[in-house]
XYZ file of C-alpha atoms in Angstrom:
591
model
C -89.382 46.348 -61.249
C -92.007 49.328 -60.955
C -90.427 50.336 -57.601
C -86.978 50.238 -58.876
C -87.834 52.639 -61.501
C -89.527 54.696 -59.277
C -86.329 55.089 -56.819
C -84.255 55.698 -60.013
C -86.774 58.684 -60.864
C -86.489 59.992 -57.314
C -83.068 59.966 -57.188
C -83.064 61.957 -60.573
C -85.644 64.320 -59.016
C -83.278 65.335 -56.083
C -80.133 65.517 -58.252
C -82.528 68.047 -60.640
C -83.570 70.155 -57.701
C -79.625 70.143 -55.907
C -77.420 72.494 -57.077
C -73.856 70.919 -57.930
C -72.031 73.177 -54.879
C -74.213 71.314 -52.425
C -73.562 67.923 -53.773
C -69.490 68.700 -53.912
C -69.123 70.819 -50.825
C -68.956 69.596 -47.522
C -71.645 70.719 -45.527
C -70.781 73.844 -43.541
C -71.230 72.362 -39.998
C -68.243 69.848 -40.939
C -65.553 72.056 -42.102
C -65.721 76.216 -41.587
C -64.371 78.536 -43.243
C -61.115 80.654 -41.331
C -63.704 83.819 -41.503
C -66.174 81.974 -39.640
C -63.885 79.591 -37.370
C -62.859 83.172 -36.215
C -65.987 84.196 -35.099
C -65.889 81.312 -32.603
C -62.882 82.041 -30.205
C -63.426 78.338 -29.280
C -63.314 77.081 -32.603
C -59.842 79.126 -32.698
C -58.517 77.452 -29.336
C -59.308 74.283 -30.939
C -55.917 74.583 -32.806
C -54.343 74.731 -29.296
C -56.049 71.893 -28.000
C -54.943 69.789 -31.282
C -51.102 70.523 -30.030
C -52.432 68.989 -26.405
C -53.348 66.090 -27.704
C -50.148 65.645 -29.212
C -47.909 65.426 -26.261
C -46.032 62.545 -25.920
C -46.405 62.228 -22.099
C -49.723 62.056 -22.068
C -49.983 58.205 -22.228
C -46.947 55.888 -20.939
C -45.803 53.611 -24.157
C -42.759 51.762 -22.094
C -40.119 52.211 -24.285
C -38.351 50.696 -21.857
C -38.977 47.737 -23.376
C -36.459 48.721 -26.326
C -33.682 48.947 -23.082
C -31.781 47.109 -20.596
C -34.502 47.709 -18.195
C -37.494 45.287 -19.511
C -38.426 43.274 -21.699
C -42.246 42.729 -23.337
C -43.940 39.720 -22.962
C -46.297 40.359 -26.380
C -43.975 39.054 -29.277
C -45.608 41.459 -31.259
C -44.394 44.209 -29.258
C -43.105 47.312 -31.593
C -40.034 47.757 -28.990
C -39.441 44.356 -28.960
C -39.130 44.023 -32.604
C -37.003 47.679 -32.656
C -34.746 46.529 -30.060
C -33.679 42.313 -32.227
C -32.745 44.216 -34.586
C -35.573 45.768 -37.084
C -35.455 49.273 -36.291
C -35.125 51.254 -39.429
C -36.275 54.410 -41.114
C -39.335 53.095 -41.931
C -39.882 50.676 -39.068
C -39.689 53.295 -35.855
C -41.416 52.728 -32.609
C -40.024 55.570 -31.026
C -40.878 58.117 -34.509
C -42.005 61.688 -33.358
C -41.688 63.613 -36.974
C -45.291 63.117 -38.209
C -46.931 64.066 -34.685
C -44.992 66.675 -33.825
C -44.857 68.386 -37.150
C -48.660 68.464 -37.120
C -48.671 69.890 -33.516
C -46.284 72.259 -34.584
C -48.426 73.323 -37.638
C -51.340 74.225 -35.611
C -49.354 76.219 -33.723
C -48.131 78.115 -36.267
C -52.020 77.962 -37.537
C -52.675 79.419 -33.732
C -50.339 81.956 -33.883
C -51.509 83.493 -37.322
C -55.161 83.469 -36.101
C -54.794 84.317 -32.680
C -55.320 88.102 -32.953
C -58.102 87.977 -35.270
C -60.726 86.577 -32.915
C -62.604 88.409 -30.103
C -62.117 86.348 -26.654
C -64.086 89.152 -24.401
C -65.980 92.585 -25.280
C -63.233 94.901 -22.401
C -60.302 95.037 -24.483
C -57.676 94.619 -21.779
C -59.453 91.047 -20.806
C -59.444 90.511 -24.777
C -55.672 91.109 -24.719
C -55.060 88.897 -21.409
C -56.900 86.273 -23.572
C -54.746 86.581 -26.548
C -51.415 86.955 -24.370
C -51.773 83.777 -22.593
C -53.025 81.867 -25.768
C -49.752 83.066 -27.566
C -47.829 82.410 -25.081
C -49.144 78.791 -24.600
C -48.694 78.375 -28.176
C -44.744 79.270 -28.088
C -44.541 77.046 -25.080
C -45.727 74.134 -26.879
C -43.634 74.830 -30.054
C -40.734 75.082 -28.263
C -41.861 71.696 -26.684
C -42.369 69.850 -29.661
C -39.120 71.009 -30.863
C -37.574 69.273 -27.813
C -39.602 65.877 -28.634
C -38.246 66.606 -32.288
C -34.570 66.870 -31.489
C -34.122 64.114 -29.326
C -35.870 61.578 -31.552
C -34.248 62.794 -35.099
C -31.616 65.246 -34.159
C -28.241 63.950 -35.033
C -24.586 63.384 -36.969
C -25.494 63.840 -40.887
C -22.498 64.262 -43.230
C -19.922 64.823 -40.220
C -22.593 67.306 -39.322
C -25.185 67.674 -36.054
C -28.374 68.001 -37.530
C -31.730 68.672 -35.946
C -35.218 69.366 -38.144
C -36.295 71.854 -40.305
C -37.525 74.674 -38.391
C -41.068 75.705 -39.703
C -42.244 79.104 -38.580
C -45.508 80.123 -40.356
C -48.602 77.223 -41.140
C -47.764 75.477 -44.659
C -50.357 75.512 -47.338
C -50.518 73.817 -50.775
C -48.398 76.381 -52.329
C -45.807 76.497 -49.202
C -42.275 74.746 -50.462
C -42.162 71.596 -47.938
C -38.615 70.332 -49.292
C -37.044 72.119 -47.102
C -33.192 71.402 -45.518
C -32.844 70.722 -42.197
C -31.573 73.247 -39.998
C -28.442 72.506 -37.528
C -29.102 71.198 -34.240
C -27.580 74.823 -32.468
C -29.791 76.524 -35.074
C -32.885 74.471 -33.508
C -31.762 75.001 -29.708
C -31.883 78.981 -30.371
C -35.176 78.711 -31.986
C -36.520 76.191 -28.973
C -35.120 79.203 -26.689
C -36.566 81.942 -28.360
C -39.856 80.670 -28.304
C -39.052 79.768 -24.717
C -38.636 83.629 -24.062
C -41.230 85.015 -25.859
C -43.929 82.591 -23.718
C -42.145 83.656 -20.288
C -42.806 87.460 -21.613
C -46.737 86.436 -21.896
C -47.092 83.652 -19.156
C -47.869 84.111 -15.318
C -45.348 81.672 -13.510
C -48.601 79.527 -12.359
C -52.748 79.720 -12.450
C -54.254 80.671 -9.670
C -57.572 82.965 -8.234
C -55.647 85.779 -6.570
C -57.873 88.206 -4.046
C -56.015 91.421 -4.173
C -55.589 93.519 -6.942
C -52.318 93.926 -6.323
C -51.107 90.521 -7.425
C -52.223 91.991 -10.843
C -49.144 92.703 -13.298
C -49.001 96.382 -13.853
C -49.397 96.124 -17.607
C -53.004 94.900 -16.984
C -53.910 96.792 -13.878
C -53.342 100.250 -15.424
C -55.758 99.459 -18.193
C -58.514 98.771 -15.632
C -58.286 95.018 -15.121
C -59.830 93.945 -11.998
C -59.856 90.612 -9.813
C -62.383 89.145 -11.397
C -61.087 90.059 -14.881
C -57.706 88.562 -14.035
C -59.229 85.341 -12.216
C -61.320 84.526 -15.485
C -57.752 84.560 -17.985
C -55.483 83.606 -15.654
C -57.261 81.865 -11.983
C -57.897 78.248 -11.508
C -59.934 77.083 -14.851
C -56.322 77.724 -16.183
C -54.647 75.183 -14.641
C -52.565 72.588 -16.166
C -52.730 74.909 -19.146
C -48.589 75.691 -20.303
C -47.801 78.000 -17.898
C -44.063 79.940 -17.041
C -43.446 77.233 -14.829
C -43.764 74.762 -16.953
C -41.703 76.298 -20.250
C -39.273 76.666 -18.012
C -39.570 73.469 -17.339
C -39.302 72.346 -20.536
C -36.328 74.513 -21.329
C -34.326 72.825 -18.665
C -35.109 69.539 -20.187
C -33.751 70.768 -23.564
C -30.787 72.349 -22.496
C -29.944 68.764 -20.799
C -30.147 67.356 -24.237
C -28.069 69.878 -25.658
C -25.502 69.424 -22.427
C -25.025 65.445 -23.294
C -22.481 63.983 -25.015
C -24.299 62.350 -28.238
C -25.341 66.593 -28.546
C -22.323 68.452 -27.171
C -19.791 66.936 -29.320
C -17.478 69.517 -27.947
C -18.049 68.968 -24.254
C -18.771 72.812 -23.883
C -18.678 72.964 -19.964
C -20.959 76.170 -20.541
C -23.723 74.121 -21.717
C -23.843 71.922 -18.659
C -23.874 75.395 -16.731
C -26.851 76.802 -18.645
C -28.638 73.445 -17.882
C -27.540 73.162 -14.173
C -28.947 76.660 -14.245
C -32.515 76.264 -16.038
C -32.893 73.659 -13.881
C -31.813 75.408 -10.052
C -33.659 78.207 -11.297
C -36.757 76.246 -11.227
C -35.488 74.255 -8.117
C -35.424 77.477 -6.418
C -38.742 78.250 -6.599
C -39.801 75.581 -4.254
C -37.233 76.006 -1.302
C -34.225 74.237 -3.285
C -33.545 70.895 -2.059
C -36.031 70.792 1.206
C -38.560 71.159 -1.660
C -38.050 67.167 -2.821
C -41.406 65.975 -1.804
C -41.276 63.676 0.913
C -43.662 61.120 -0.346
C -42.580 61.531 -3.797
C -41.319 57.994 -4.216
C -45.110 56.397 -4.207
C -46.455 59.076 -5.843
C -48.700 56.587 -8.275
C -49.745 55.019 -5.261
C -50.461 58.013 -2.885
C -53.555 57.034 -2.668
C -55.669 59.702 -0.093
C -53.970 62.320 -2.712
C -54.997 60.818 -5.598
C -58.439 60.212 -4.256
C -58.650 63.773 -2.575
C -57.483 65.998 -5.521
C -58.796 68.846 -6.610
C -59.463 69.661 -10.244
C -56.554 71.289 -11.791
C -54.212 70.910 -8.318
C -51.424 69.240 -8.327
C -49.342 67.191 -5.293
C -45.866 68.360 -4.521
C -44.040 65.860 -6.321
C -45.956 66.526 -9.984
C -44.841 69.775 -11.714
C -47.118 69.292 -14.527
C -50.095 66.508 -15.520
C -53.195 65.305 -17.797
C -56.281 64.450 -16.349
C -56.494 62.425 -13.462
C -58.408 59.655 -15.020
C -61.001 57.455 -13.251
C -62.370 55.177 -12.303
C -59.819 53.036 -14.646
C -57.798 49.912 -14.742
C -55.949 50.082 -18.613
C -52.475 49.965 -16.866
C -53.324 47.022 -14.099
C -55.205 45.273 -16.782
C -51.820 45.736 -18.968
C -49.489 44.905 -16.129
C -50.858 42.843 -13.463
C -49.505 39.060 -13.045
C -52.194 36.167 -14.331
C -53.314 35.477 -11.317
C -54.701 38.906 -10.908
C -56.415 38.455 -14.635
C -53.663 41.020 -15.576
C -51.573 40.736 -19.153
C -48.325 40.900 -17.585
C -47.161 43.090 -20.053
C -43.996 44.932 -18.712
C -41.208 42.535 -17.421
C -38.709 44.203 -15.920
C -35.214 42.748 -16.436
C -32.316 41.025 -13.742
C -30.227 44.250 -15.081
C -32.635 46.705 -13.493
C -33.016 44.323 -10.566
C -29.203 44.521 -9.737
C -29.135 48.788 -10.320
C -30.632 49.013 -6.927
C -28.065 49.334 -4.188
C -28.297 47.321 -0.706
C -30.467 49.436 1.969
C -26.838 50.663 3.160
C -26.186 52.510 -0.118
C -23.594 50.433 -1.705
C -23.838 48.598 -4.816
C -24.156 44.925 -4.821
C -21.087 44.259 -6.253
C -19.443 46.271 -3.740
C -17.906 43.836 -1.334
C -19.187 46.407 1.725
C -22.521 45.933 0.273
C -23.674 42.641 2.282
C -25.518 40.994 -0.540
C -25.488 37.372 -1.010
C -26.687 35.337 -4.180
C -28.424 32.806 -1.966
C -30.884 35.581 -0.684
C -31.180 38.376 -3.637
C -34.001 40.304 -2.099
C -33.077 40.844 1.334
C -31.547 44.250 2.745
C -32.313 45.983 -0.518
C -32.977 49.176 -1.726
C -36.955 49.932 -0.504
C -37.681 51.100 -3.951
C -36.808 47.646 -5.418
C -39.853 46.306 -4.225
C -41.654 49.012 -3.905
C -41.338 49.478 -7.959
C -41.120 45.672 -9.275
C -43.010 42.609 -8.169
C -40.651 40.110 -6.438
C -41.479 36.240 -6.384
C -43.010 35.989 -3.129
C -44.091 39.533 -3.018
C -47.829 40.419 -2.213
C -50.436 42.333 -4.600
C -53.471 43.338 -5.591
C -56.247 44.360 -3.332
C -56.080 41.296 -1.596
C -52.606 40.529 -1.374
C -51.898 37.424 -3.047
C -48.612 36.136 -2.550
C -46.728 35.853 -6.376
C -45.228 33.157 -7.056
C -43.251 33.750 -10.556
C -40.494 30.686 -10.051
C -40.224 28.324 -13.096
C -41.637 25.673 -10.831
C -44.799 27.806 -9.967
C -47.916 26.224 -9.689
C -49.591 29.495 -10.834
C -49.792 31.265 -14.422
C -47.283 33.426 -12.621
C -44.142 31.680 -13.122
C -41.490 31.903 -15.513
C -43.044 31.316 -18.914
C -46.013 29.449 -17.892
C -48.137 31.146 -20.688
C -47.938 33.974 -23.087
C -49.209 36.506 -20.517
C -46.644 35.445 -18.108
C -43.359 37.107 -16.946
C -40.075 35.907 -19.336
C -37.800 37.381 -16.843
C -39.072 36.198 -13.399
C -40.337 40.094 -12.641
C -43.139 42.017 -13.259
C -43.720 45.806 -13.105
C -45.102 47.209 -9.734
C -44.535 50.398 -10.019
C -47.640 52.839 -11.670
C -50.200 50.568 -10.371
C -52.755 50.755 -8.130
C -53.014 47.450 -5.830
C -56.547 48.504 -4.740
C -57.625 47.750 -8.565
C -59.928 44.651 -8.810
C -59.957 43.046 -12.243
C -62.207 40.239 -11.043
C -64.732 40.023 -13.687
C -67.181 38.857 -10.787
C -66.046 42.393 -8.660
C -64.030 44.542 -11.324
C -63.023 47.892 -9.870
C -61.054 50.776 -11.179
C -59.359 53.787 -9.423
C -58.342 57.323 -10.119
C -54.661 57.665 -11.540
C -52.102 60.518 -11.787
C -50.561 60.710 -15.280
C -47.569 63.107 -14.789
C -46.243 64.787 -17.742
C -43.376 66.444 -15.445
C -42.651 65.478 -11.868
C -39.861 67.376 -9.646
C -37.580 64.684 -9.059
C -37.091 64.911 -12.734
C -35.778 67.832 -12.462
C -33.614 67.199 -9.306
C -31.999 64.881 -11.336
C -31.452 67.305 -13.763
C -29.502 69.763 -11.400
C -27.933 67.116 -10.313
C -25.863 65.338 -13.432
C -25.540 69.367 -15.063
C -24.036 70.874 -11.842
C -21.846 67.991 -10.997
C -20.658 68.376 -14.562
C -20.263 72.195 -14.751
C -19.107 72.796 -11.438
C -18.133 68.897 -9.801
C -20.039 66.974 -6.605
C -19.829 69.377 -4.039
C -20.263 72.722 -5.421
C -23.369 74.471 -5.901
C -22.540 77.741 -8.593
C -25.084 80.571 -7.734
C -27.429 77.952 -5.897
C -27.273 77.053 -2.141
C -27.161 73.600 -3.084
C -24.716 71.089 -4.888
C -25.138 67.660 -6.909
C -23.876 65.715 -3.903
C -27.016 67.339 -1.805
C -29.633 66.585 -4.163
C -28.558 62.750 -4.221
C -28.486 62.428 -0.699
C -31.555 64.486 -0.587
C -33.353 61.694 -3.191
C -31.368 58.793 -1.302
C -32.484 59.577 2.099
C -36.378 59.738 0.916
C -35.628 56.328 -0.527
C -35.168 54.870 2.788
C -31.114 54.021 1.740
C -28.062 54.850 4.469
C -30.432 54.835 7.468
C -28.201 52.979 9.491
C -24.570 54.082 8.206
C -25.177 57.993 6.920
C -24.992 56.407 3.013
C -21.326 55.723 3.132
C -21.016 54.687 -0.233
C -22.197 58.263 -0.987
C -20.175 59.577 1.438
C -16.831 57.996 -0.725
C -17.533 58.767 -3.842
C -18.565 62.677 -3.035
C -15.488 64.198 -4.419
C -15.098 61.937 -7.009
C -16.814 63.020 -10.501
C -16.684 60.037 -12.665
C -18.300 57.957 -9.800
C -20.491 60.462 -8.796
C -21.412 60.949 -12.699
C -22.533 56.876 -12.662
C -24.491 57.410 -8.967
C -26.273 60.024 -10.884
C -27.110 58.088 -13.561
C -28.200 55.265 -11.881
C -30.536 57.150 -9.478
C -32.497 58.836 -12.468
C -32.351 55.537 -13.643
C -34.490 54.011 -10.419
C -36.279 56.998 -10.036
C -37.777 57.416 -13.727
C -38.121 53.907 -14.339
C -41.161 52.864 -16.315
C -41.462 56.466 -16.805
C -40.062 56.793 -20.854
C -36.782 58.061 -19.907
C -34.594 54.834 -20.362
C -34.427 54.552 -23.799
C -33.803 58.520 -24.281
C -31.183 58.622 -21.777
C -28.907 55.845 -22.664
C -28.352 57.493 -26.035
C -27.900 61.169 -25.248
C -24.947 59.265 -22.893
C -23.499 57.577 -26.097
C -23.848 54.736 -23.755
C -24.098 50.863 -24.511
C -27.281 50.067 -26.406
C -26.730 46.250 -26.354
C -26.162 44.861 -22.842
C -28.122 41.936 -23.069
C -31.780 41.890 -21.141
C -31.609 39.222 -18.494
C -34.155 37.656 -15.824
C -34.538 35.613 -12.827
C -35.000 31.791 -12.920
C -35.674 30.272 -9.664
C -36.306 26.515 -8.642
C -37.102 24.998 -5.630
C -37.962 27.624 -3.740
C -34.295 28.943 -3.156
C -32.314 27.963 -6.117
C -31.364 31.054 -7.906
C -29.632 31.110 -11.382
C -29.114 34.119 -13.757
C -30.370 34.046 -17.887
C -30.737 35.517 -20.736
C -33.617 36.562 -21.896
C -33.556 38.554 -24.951
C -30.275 40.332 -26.823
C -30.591 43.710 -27.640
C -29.182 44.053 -31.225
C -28.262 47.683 -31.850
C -25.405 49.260 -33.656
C -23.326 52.654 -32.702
C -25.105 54.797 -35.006
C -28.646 53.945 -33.510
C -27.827 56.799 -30.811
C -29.414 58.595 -33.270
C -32.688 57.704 -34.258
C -33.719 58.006 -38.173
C -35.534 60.727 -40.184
C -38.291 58.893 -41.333
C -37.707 56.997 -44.723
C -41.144 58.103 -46.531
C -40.164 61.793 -45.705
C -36.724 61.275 -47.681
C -38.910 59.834 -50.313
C -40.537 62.838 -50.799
C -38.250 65.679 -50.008
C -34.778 65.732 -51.832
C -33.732 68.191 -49.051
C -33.988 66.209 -46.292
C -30.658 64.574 -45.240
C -30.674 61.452 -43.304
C -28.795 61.050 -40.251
C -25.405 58.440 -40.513
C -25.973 54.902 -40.796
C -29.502 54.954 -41.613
């Protein structure tokens, strides 16, 4: 009892001798004030870096799973539950307001403060400092503007929406019910941040030697090599640079191009993107620049292993860290067998998207495929990005048997962790991962945010839309020569010179669905599914499928899982607790 009272007078003693501020107040290492914050430059970048962390791309979710393309083998899944039919305002897997609002504030945050902090004591290098920090900063807003527009843009009240547009930081006394703007009102604002970055940004990071390389508006005011290097040279790299805003203006101005956005089918917008995106092509030698390996690029693994910090392999325009030594994505993805979760199963829809190793479609009577023997004379990337039954893996190379009448984990529903479709993903995986627990091993991965054949594809569905197949505009190369570009590197038409390309090459409706289906093989797994099939206005509810096979050679077709979506959902919703608070906010048609 004695030494209860005496903890009871202690207690009083220190609240006696504390002065109220100090027990209310948070202590100044934990939150500074903006007079001090700006003291730090760092402290000050730190809004920048709060946008980074923000960007979608930098982890893969497989929203794929919500498609045509896979299904999930976790029950619990988020896309699984979105795609039977519970996706709703305020159940939304796919949701991109709350994240990319808050990037977007501390941009706006970064571009009030940026001028009011010291970066270096030579003014000119000060100036460099706050150029390319403003110009990263538009880059990113016009970014998250993209992310914003293509997951809550759409038709409100016979009218295309996109988000209210938010220019300056909000505070308690800002007015947050605010209308949103229309979608054309959000594309110029995307742009115009787009411009003002290119005005600030050097097209890429790099040490330059010569003191000529130095843009005239810093060399006059005494900048030197070693100035420029420190603002602009290698520790700069993977920052936002030109490159990669206009990057991300191309990918916009595709959005804005497709048919769930261009509700008039203005042929100019299809120009503008065909042109964002040869523009950028350009830079790299056009269509010799497709990178020659780029089909593996997950799996390159010398490059992977060898790369410097900050460089980047042909194929990626644009990445996060290269992370390592890991295994989160085998550990997600890899069969039983391989003490993997099996957690992507790609479907018998995505299967039958890849032509025959002669070009044509299987359901092409020139194609030469035959039910009895599904596999054979395909498409190299089919088993090069999904895990056959009888295919080989891991860093051993175990031989997978997923048939229903496996006598491994590995078959068709054996147990939870097993496929439900007869597949599972190959593709972003490293086969020299161990997950053994007696000799576990990771390795270093690439996590692209932007890869060139991306924006191949790009060129190639704008231009053959703008201009048709075969013609190129202002460019020395047309939609028909990127294909065959992408199709050669695949390995498809070796033998016959792609004749089912050759056919459809003045044909733009056919060449329109060869496009398609190419970005569709090329960006699988990649997050682009899902987005795609509704800036198409395409169908949202072709049923997933698998693979059952018995008896070693008994193939039969099933379904899997139904994909219960209705024509509205091309759209997605402005989130239901936002409406709840802000009268202003109008919520897109059928939600």
């Amino acid at each position: 009892m004695k030494i209860k009272m005496n903890i009871k007078l202690a207690i009083m003693a220190l609240v006696l001798t504390t002065s109220c501020s100090d027990l209310i107040d948070p202590a100044v290492e934990n939150i500074q004030r903006k007079d001090l914050i700006r003291e730090r430059p760092s402290m000050v970048q730190g809004l920048l870096l709060n946008a980074y962390l923000r960007i979608p791309t930098n982890s893969y979710n497989f929203s794929e799973m919500a498609t045509d393309d896979a299904v999930s083998n976790d029950l619990d899944n988020g896309f699984l539950n979105m795609a039977t039919g519970q996706w709703a305002s305020n159940f939304n897997p796919a949701d991109r307001w709350n994240s990319a609002n808050s990037a977007i504030q501390y941009l706006n945050e970064m571009l009030m403060e940026v001028g009011n902090t010291e970066y270096a004591s030579k003014p000119v290098v000060n100036q460099m400092f706050m150029d390319r920090l403003t110009g990263e900063t538009y880059g990113l807003r016009a970014l998250f503007m993209y992310y914003l527009l293509q997951a809550h843009g759409g038709l409100a009240g016979g009218e295309l929406l996109g988000v209210p547009i938010f220019l300056e930081p909000q505070t308690v006394d800002s007015d947050f019910n605010i209308p949103r703007a229309t979608f054309e009102a959000c594309m110029a604002q995307l742009y115009s941040d787009v411009e003002k970055a290119l005005e600030l940004l050097p097209m890429d990071y790099y040490n330059i030697n010569n003191e000529s390389l130095i843009p005239s508006k810093y060399r006059e005011e005494g900048t030197g090599v070693n100035d420029y290097n420190r603002v602009f040279g290698d520790d700069a790299k993977q920052l936002v640079s030109g490159r990669i805003v206009q990057a991300i203006r191309a990918q916009a101005s595709l959005l804005a191009a497709s048919p769930s956005f261009n509700l008039d089918n203005d042929q100019t917008k299809w120009a503008d993107a065909a042109t964002y995106a040869g523009n950028l092509l350009n830079d790299i030698g056009g269509v010799s620049g497709l990178d020659p390996n780029g089909v593996t690029w997950y799996n390159n693994r010398s490059v992977i292993d060898g790369l410097g910090a900050g460089n980047n392999p042909p194929e990626i325009l644009w990445r996060g860290s290269v992370g390592g030594p890991t295994n989160n994505l085998e550990t997600q993805n890899f069969p039983p067998t391989l003490y993997g979760e099996g957690l992507v199963n790609p479907t018998q829809n995505l299967v039958d998207a890849f032509p025959m190793a002669n070009g044509y479609p299987i359901g092409d009577p020139a194609s030469g495929y035959t039910e009895d023997t599904p596999y054979a004379n395909r498409d190299p990337r089919l088993a090069q990005f999904i895990l056959l039954n009888g295919s080989t893996a891991g860093p051993t190379g175990v031989s997978i048997n997923t048939a229903l009448d496996s006598d491994t984990n590995d078959g068709l529903n054996k147990v939870e962790t097993s496929t439900r479709t007869g597949y599972y993903m190959r593709k972003l995986l490293r086969q020299d991962v161990n997950l053994d627990p007696v000799a576990n091993t990771g390795q270093r991965h690439l996590q692209p945010r932007m890869r060139y054949t991306e924006f191949f594809l790009i060129y190639a569905e704008a231009a053959n839309e703008a201009w048709g197949p075969m013609a190129s505009g202002s460019f020395g190369f047309s939609a028909y020569d990127v294909i065959k570009a992408i199709r050669e590197r695949a390995g498809i038409g070796a033998d016959n010179g792609d004749a089912y390309l050759e056919s459809v090459k003045s044909d733009q409706a056919a060449m329109r669905e060869l496009i398609r289906n190419e970005r569709r093989l090329e960006l699988s797994f990649e997050g682009f599914r899902f987005w795609d099939l509704r800036r198409w206005d395409a169908d949202l509810t072709e049923t997933a499928q698998g693979m059952r096979i018995e008896n070693e050679n008994e193939y039969s077709v099933i379904n899997v899982e139904n994909r219960v979506y209705q024509d509205y959902m091309i759209y997605g919703p402005v989130p239901y607790s936002e409406r709840l608070k802000f009268s202003a906010l109008q919520q897109n048609t059928g939600w």
